[in-house]
Structure formats: structure tokens, C-alpha cells
Amino acid sequence: MPFSTLSPSRRTFIALAGSAALSACGGPPTPAADDPVTRYGFTPVEGYGPLDDNGYHLPPIPPNYLEWPNRRQLVFYEGERPAGTIEIDPWAKFLYWIIGDGTAWRYPIAVGRAGLTLRGQTTIRRKEVWPGWQPTANMLRTQPEVYGPFARGVPGGLASPLGARALYLYRGGKDSYYRIHGTNDLESIGNSGSAGCIRLFNHDIIDLFDRISIPTEVSIRTLEDSQRLLGPANTPRGVELPPKIISPETIYGATEPAVDPGT
């Protein structure tokens, strides 16, 4: 059964933000400097264009990362969860914000190893704009070559692994250290990673963030349910990507430590 939909609808941010606008001598009038095609080299996809948010500029997401079904869509909801809640399918790499009229907003996600251990029910009890990040003790112990340089934390901003927004999942009144958050790693969406929780394009986590209230219940779909609802040809999808080691010099601007552990 194919994925349902109502409508078809940097390589890093640094690379995009630093790309030079094309120019020409003579000939037709030169497009305005703020024209996205001139500035970024492609026509932005609706809903994923240039975005100024709380003092930060997000470039448009290149269309090759948004090939169907890797974009936000209003879909017929095939699950059984109630309106006003979230259901995460870590196998098909989707997050559903359920509307209650038989539809849901479906967001493509990336799922880290930690995200695949998420089971059952959790509750969003906290939400933050441009949050800082700090690796957990377990991350530092198991992958020191990846996370050691960031042990003191990464301040909130464009370099933060939590991206533009973070939703904090609690279980039994305690922080589970699982997060639903944004990412700069565009390639990861629709795939699995060696670390991290549930990641969305920054444009999508901003959209989702504005829709939910506190608290919001979150359910995790099993592989059996994913295949029952979407069909084995559609799930699981994606590949597991290796960890990316980034030099601290490309991350640290401000050096204030983050206060929130975990992704």
C-alpha cells in the first residue's frame, strides 16, 4: 500500500549561507539580491524557503533533500491515536501530528540509535526555542572520539545539534532525555544515525513546535504496526549513516556551556 497523501506536494548551512550570488554583465536586468534563485541557486520548495527566526537566518532546504515522501504533508491518518497527540513511526521515519478529522500532518524524521530504543508512551512537558546541547555521560563514554570535544556543551544557535527547537519527552514525571528536535544534518532525514533521538528539518520542527501545547502525549509505533499500516514495501525505510566528526572550531562561537544534557 503506497504512502497516503492529500497533496504531492549546509551540503551544510554554512555552505549555503556562504555561497556567492551569481551576477552578470549586460544583458537582461540583474535579479534583486534577495531573490532566492540568485542567492541560493535553486527555487525553494513551498514551506522550506528562506526563514528568519529569532535572529537566525535559515537558508532554504535544497530540493534534493525534499524528494517525496521527505517533506511535510497533510495525509490521511491510518493509525489509531487520538487527536491532539503525536505518533512516531521510527521505522518508516515519520512523525504524525494528529488532527482528528481523519487526517494528520506527517513530518519526515531521522532516527538515531537512541531513538530506536524509545518505546510506548511519553509526554512532552517542555519546549525550547534554539536550545543548547550537551552530550550525555553515556555518549562521552561510548563514543569519546565523536563527543569528547563537545563535553562542555554547545550553546543554542545554528551550530547546536538540537537545531531551532526542542521538545522534551518525559516519562512518569521524569525527564527521559529523549528529544524531538531540529537538525542541520539534512542528509539524515529519512534515515537512521548512530546517535541522537528524533530529528526533523529545522523548518519542520518550527512548524510542529507552533502546533503543540504542553503537555502533549507521544506514542511510538512498533515495527509490526508500521508494516501493518503502511505495508512491508514502505517500511522500514532509509539507511544507517555513520557518525559525523566535526571540528570544535566549526561549532564554538560563544563558549557558554549548555545546561541541557541529552539529545
CSV table of C-alpha atoms in Angstrom, one decimal:
chain,number,residue,atom,x,y,z
A,1,MET,CA,0.0,0.0,0.0
A,2,PRO,CA,1.6,3.3,-1.0
A,3,PHE,CA,2.1,6.2,1.5
A,4,SER,CA,-1.2,8.2,1.7
A,5,THR,CA,-1.2,11.9,0.9
A,6,LEU,CA,-3.6,14.7,0.2
A,7,SER,CA,-1.2,16.6,-1.9
A,8,PRO,CA,2.1,15.8,-3.7
A,9,SER,CA,3.3,18.2,-2.9
A,10,ARG,CA,24.6,23.3,5.0
A,11,ARG,CA,25.6,20.4,1.9
A,12,THR,CA,25.6,22.3,5.2
A,13,PHE,CA,24.0,25.5,6.4
A,14,ILE,CA,27.5,27.1,6.4
A,15,ALA,CA,28.0,26.2,2.7
A,16,LEU,CA,24.6,27.6,1.8
A,17,ALA,CA,24.9,30.8,3.8
A,18,GLY,CA,28.3,31.4,2.4
A,19,SER,CA,27.6,30.8,-1.3
A,20,ALA,CA,28.1,33.8,-3.5
A,21,ALA,CA,25.2,35.2,-5.6
A,22,LEU,CA,25.6,34.9,-9.3
A,23,SER,CA,26.0,38.1,-11.3
A,24,ALA,CA,26.1,39.1,-15.0
A,25,CYS,CA,27.4,42.0,-17.1
A,26,GLY,CA,25.0,43.5,-19.5
A,27,GLY,CA,22.0,41.6,-20.9
A,28,PRO,CA,18.7,41.3,-19.0
A,29,PRO,CA,18.3,43.2,-15.8
A,30,THR,CA,20.0,41.5,-12.8
A,31,PRO,CA,17.6,40.0,-10.4
A,32,ALA,CA,17.3,41.5,-7.0
A,33,ALA,CA,19.9,40.5,-4.4
A,34,ASP,CA,17.2,39.0,-2.2
A,35,ASP,CA,15.9,36.8,-5.0
A,36,PRO,CA,16.3,33.2,-3.7
A,37,VAL,CA,17.2,31.7,-7.0
A,38,THR,CA,20.0,34.3,-7.4
A,39,ARG,CA,21.2,33.8,-3.8
A,40,TYR,CA,20.9,30.1,-3.4
A,41,GLY,CA,20.9,28.7,-6.9
A,42,PHE,CA,17.6,27.0,-6.9
A,43,THR,CA,13.9,27.6,-6.5
A,44,PRO,CA,12.8,26.9,-2.9
A,45,VAL,CA,10.2,24.4,-2.2
A,46,GLU,CA,7.0,25.8,-0.6
A,47,GLY,CA,7.2,25.6,3.1
A,48,TYR,CA,11.0,25.2,3.1
A,49,GLY,CA,12.2,28.6,1.8
A,50,PRO,CA,14.5,31.2,3.5
A,51,LEU,CA,13.4,31.8,7.0
A,52,ASP,CA,14.4,34.4,9.6
A,53,ASP,CA,13.7,33.1,13.1
A,54,ASN,CA,14.6,34.8,16.4
A,55,GLY,CA,17.7,36.5,15.0
A,56,TYR,CA,18.9,33.5,12.9
A,57,HIS,CA,18.7,33.1,9.2
A,58,LEU,CA,17.8,29.6,7.9
A,59,PRO,CA,18.6,29.1,4.2
A,60,PRO,CA,16.0,27.2,2.1
A,61,ILE,CA,16.4,23.4,2.1
A,62,PRO,CA,17.7,22.2,-1.3
A,63,PRO,CA,15.0,20.3,-3.2
A,64,ASN,CA,17.1,17.1,-3.4
A,65,TYR,CA,16.6,16.6,0.3
A,66,LEU,CA,12.8,17.0,-0.1
A,67,GLU,CA,12.0,14.3,-2.6
A,68,TRP,CA,8.8,12.6,-1.8
A,69,PRO,CA,8.0,11.5,0.8
A,70,ASN,CA,10.6,13.6,2.6
A,71,ARG,CA,8.6,16.7,3.1
A,72,ARG,CA,5.8,17.9,5.4
A,73,GLN,CA,2.4,16.8,4.1
A,74,LEU,CA,-1.2,16.7,5.2
A,75,VAL,CA,-2.2,13.0,4.9
A,76,PHE,CA,-5.0,10.6,5.6
A,77,TYR,CA,-4.1,9.2,9.0
A,78,GLU,CA,-4.1,5.4,9.1
A,79,GLY,CA,-3.3,5.0,12.8
A,80,GLU,CA,-5.5,4.8,15.9
A,81,ARG,CA,-4.2,7.6,18.2
A,82,PRO,CA,-6.4,10.4,19.3
A,83,ALA,CA,-6.5,14.0,18.0
A,84,GLY,CA,-4.0,16.4,19.6
A,85,THR,CA,-1.4,13.8,20.1
A,86,ILE,CA,1.8,12.7,18.3
A,87,GLU,CA,2.6,9.3,16.9
A,88,ILE,CA,6.2,8.5,15.9
A,89,ASP,CA,7.0,5.7,13.4
A,90,PRO,CA,10.7,5.2,13.8
A,91,TRP,CA,10.7,2.5,11.2
A,92,ALA,CA,9.1,4.4,8.3
A,93,LYS,CA,10.8,7.6,9.5
A,94,PHE,CA,7.7,9.7,10.1
A,95,LEU,CA,6.2,11.8,12.9
A,96,TYR,CA,2.4,12.4,12.8
A,97,TRP,CA,0.6,15.3,14.4
A,98,ILE,CA,-2.9,14.0,14.6
A,99,ILE,CA,-5.7,16.5,13.7
A,100,GLY,CA,-8.8,14.3,14.4
A,101,ASP,CA,-10.8,14.6,11.2
A,102,GLY,CA,-9.1,11.5,9.7
A,103,THR,CA,-6.0,13.5,8.8
A,104,ALA,CA,-2.6,14.3,10.3
A,105,TRP,CA,0.4,16.4,9.5
A,106,ARG,CA,3.2,14.0,8.6
A,107,TYR,CA,6.8,15.1,9.0
A,108,PRO,CA,9.8,13.1,7.8
A,109,ILE,CA,12.3,12.4,10.5
A,110,ALA,CA,15.7,10.9,11.2
A,111,VAL,CA,16.0,8.4,14.0
A,112,GLY,CA,19.2,7.9,15.9
A,113,ARG,CA,20.2,4.8,17.8
A,114,ALA,CA,18.8,6.2,21.0
A,115,GLY,CA,15.5,7.0,19.2
A,116,LEU,CA,15.2,3.3,18.2
A,117,THR,CA,15.1,2.4,21.9
A,118,LEU,CA,12.2,4.7,22.5
A,119,ARG,CA,9.1,2.6,23.3
A,120,GLY,CA,5.5,3.0,24.4
A,121,GLN,CA,4.2,6.4,25.7
A,122,THR,CA,5.9,9.6,26.6
A,123,THR,CA,4.7,13.1,27.3
A,124,ILE,CA,6.1,16.5,26.0
A,125,ARG,CA,6.3,18.6,29.1
A,126,ARG,CA,8.8,21.2,28.0
A,127,LYS,CA,9.6,23.0,24.7
A,128,GLU,CA,12.5,25.4,24.0
A,129,VAL,CA,13.5,27.8,21.2
A,130,TRP,CA,17.1,27.5,19.9
A,131,PRO,CA,18.2,25.3,22.8
A,132,GLY,CA,21.8,24.5,23.7
A,133,TRP,CA,23.0,20.9,23.9
A,134,GLN,CA,25.5,18.8,25.9
A,135,PRO,CA,26.4,15.1,25.3
A,136,THR,CA,25.3,12.7,28.0
A,137,ALA,CA,27.8,10.7,30.1
A,138,ASN,CA,26.9,7.6,28.1
A,139,MET,CA,27.7,9.4,24.8
A,140,LEU,CA,31.1,10.5,26.2
A,141,ARG,CA,31.8,7.0,27.4
A,142,THR,CA,30.8,5.1,24.3
A,143,GLN,CA,32.0,7.5,21.6
A,144,PRO,CA,34.6,9.8,23.1
A,145,GLU,CA,36.2,10.5,19.7
A,146,VAL,CA,32.9,12.0,18.5
A,147,TYR,CA,31.6,13.7,21.6
A,148,GLY,CA,34.7,14.4,23.7
A,149,PRO,CA,35.4,17.8,22.1
A,150,PHE,CA,31.9,19.0,23.0
A,151,ALA,CA,31.8,17.8,26.6
A,152,ARG,CA,31.4,21.3,27.9
A,153,GLY,CA,28.3,21.8,25.7
A,154,VAL,CA,27.3,23.7,22.6
A,155,PRO,CA,25.3,26.9,23.0
A,156,GLY,CA,22.0,27.4,21.4
A,157,GLY,CA,22.2,28.6,17.8
A,158,LEU,CA,22.9,27.4,14.3
A,159,ALA,CA,25.6,25.0,15.4
A,160,SER,CA,23.6,23.3,18.1
A,161,PRO,CA,22.7,19.6,17.4
A,162,LEU,CA,19.2,20.4,18.7
A,163,GLY,CA,18.6,22.8,16.0
A,164,ALA,CA,15.9,25.5,16.0
A,165,ARG,CA,13.5,23.9,18.5
A,166,ALA,CA,13.4,21.0,21.0
A,167,LEU,CA,10.5,19.1,22.6
A,168,TYR,CA,11.5,17.3,25.8
A,169,LEU,CA,9.9,13.9,26.4
A,170,TYR,CA,9.1,12.9,30.0
A,171,ARG,CA,8.0,9.5,31.4
A,172,GLY,CA,6.5,9.2,34.9
A,173,GLY,CA,7.1,12.8,35.6
A,174,LYS,CA,10.9,12.5,34.9
A,175,ASP,CA,12.9,13.7,32.0
A,176,SER,CA,13.6,10.7,29.8
A,177,TYR,CA,16.5,12.5,28.0
A,178,TYR,CA,14.7,11.7,24.7
A,179,ARG,CA,14.1,14.7,22.5
A,180,ILE,CA,12.2,15.7,19.3
A,181,HIS,CA,14.4,18.4,17.8
A,182,GLY,CA,15.7,20.1,14.7
A,183,THR,CA,18.9,19.3,12.8
A,184,ASN,CA,21.4,20.8,10.5
A,185,ASP,CA,22.2,17.4,9.1
A,186,LEU,CA,19.9,17.5,6.1
A,187,GLU,CA,21.1,14.1,4.7
A,188,SER,CA,20.0,12.3,7.8
A,189,ILE,CA,16.2,12.9,7.3
A,190,GLY,CA,14.6,9.7,6.2
A,191,ASN,CA,17.5,7.7,7.5
A,192,SER,CA,19.0,6.3,10.8
A,193,GLY,CA,22.0,7.6,12.6
A,194,SER,CA,24.5,6.2,15.1
A,195,ALA,CA,23.4,8.7,17.7
A,196,GLY,CA,20.6,11.1,18.6
A,197,CYS,CA,16.9,10.9,19.1
A,198,ILE,CA,14.1,12.1,16.7
A,199,ARG,CA,15.3,14.8,14.3
A,200,LEU,CA,13.3,17.0,11.9
A,201,PHE,CA,14.3,19.6,9.4
A,202,ASN,CA,14.5,22.9,11.2
A,203,HIS,CA,11.7,24.2,9.1
A,204,ASP,CA,9.5,21.3,10.2
A,205,ILE,CA,10.3,21.4,13.9
A,206,ILE,CA,9.4,25.1,13.9
A,207,ASP,CA,6.1,24.3,12.2
A,208,LEU,CA,5.4,21.4,14.7
A,209,PHE,CA,6.5,23.5,17.7
A,210,ASP,CA,3.9,26.1,17.0
A,211,ARG,CA,1.1,23.5,16.8
A,212,ILE,CA,1.5,21.7,20.0
A,213,SER,CA,0.7,22.6,23.6
A,214,ILE,CA,2.1,21.4,26.9
A,215,PRO,CA,1.5,18.6,27.7
A,216,THR,CA,1.2,16.6,24.6
A,217,GLU,CA,1.2,12.8,24.6
A,218,VAL,CA,3.6,10.9,22.3
A,219,SER,CA,3.1,7.3,21.1
A,220,ILE,CA,5.8,5.2,19.5
A,221,ARG,CA,4.7,2.8,16.7
A,222,THR,CA,6.1,-0.7,16.7
A,223,LEU,CA,7.6,-2.3,13.6
A,224,GLU,CA,4.7,-4.7,13.4
A,225,ASP,CA,2.2,-1.8,13.4
A,226,SER,CA,4.3,0.1,10.9
A,227,GLN,CA,4.2,-2.7,8.4
A,228,ARG,CA,0.5,-3.4,9.1
A,229,LEU,CA,-0.5,0.2,8.4
A,230,LEU,CA,2.0,1.1,5.7
A,231,GLY,CA,2.8,-2.2,4.1
A,232,PRO,CA,6.2,-4.0,4.2
A,233,ALA,CA,7.3,-2.4,0.9
A,234,ASN,CA,7.2,1.1,2.6
A,235,THR,CA,8.7,0.3,6.0
A,236,PRO,CA,11.4,0.1,7.3
A,237,ARG,CA,12.9,2.8,5.0
A,238,GLY,CA,16.3,4.6,4.9
A,239,VAL,CA,19.8,3.5,5.7
A,240,GLU,CA,22.0,3.8,8.8
A,241,LEU,CA,24.5,6.6,8.4
A,242,PRO,CA,27.9,6.8,10.1
A,243,PRO,CA,28.6,9.4,12.8
A,244,LYS,CA,30.0,12.7,11.6
A,245,ILE,CA,33.0,14.1,13.4
A,246,ILE,CA,33.0,17.9,13.3
A,247,SER,CA,36.0,20.0,14.5
A,248,PRO,CA,35.1,22.1,17.6
A,249,GLU,CA,36.4,25.2,15.8
A,250,THR,CA,33.4,24.9,13.4
A,251,ILE,CA,31.0,24.7,16.4
A,252,TYR,CA,32.1,27.0,19.1
A,253,GLY,CA,31.3,30.7,18.8
A,254,ALA,CA,30.2,31.6,22.3
A,255,THR,CA,31.7,29.3,24.9
A,256,GLU,CA,29.0,29.4,27.5
A,257,PRO,CA,28.2,25.8,28.4
A,258,ALA,CA,24.8,24.4,27.6
A,259,VAL,CA,22.6,23.4,30.5
A,260,ASP,CA,20.6,20.6,28.9
A,261,PRO,CA,22.1,17.1,28.6
A,262,GLY,CA,21.0,14.6,26.1
A,263,THR,CA,19.5,14.6,22.6
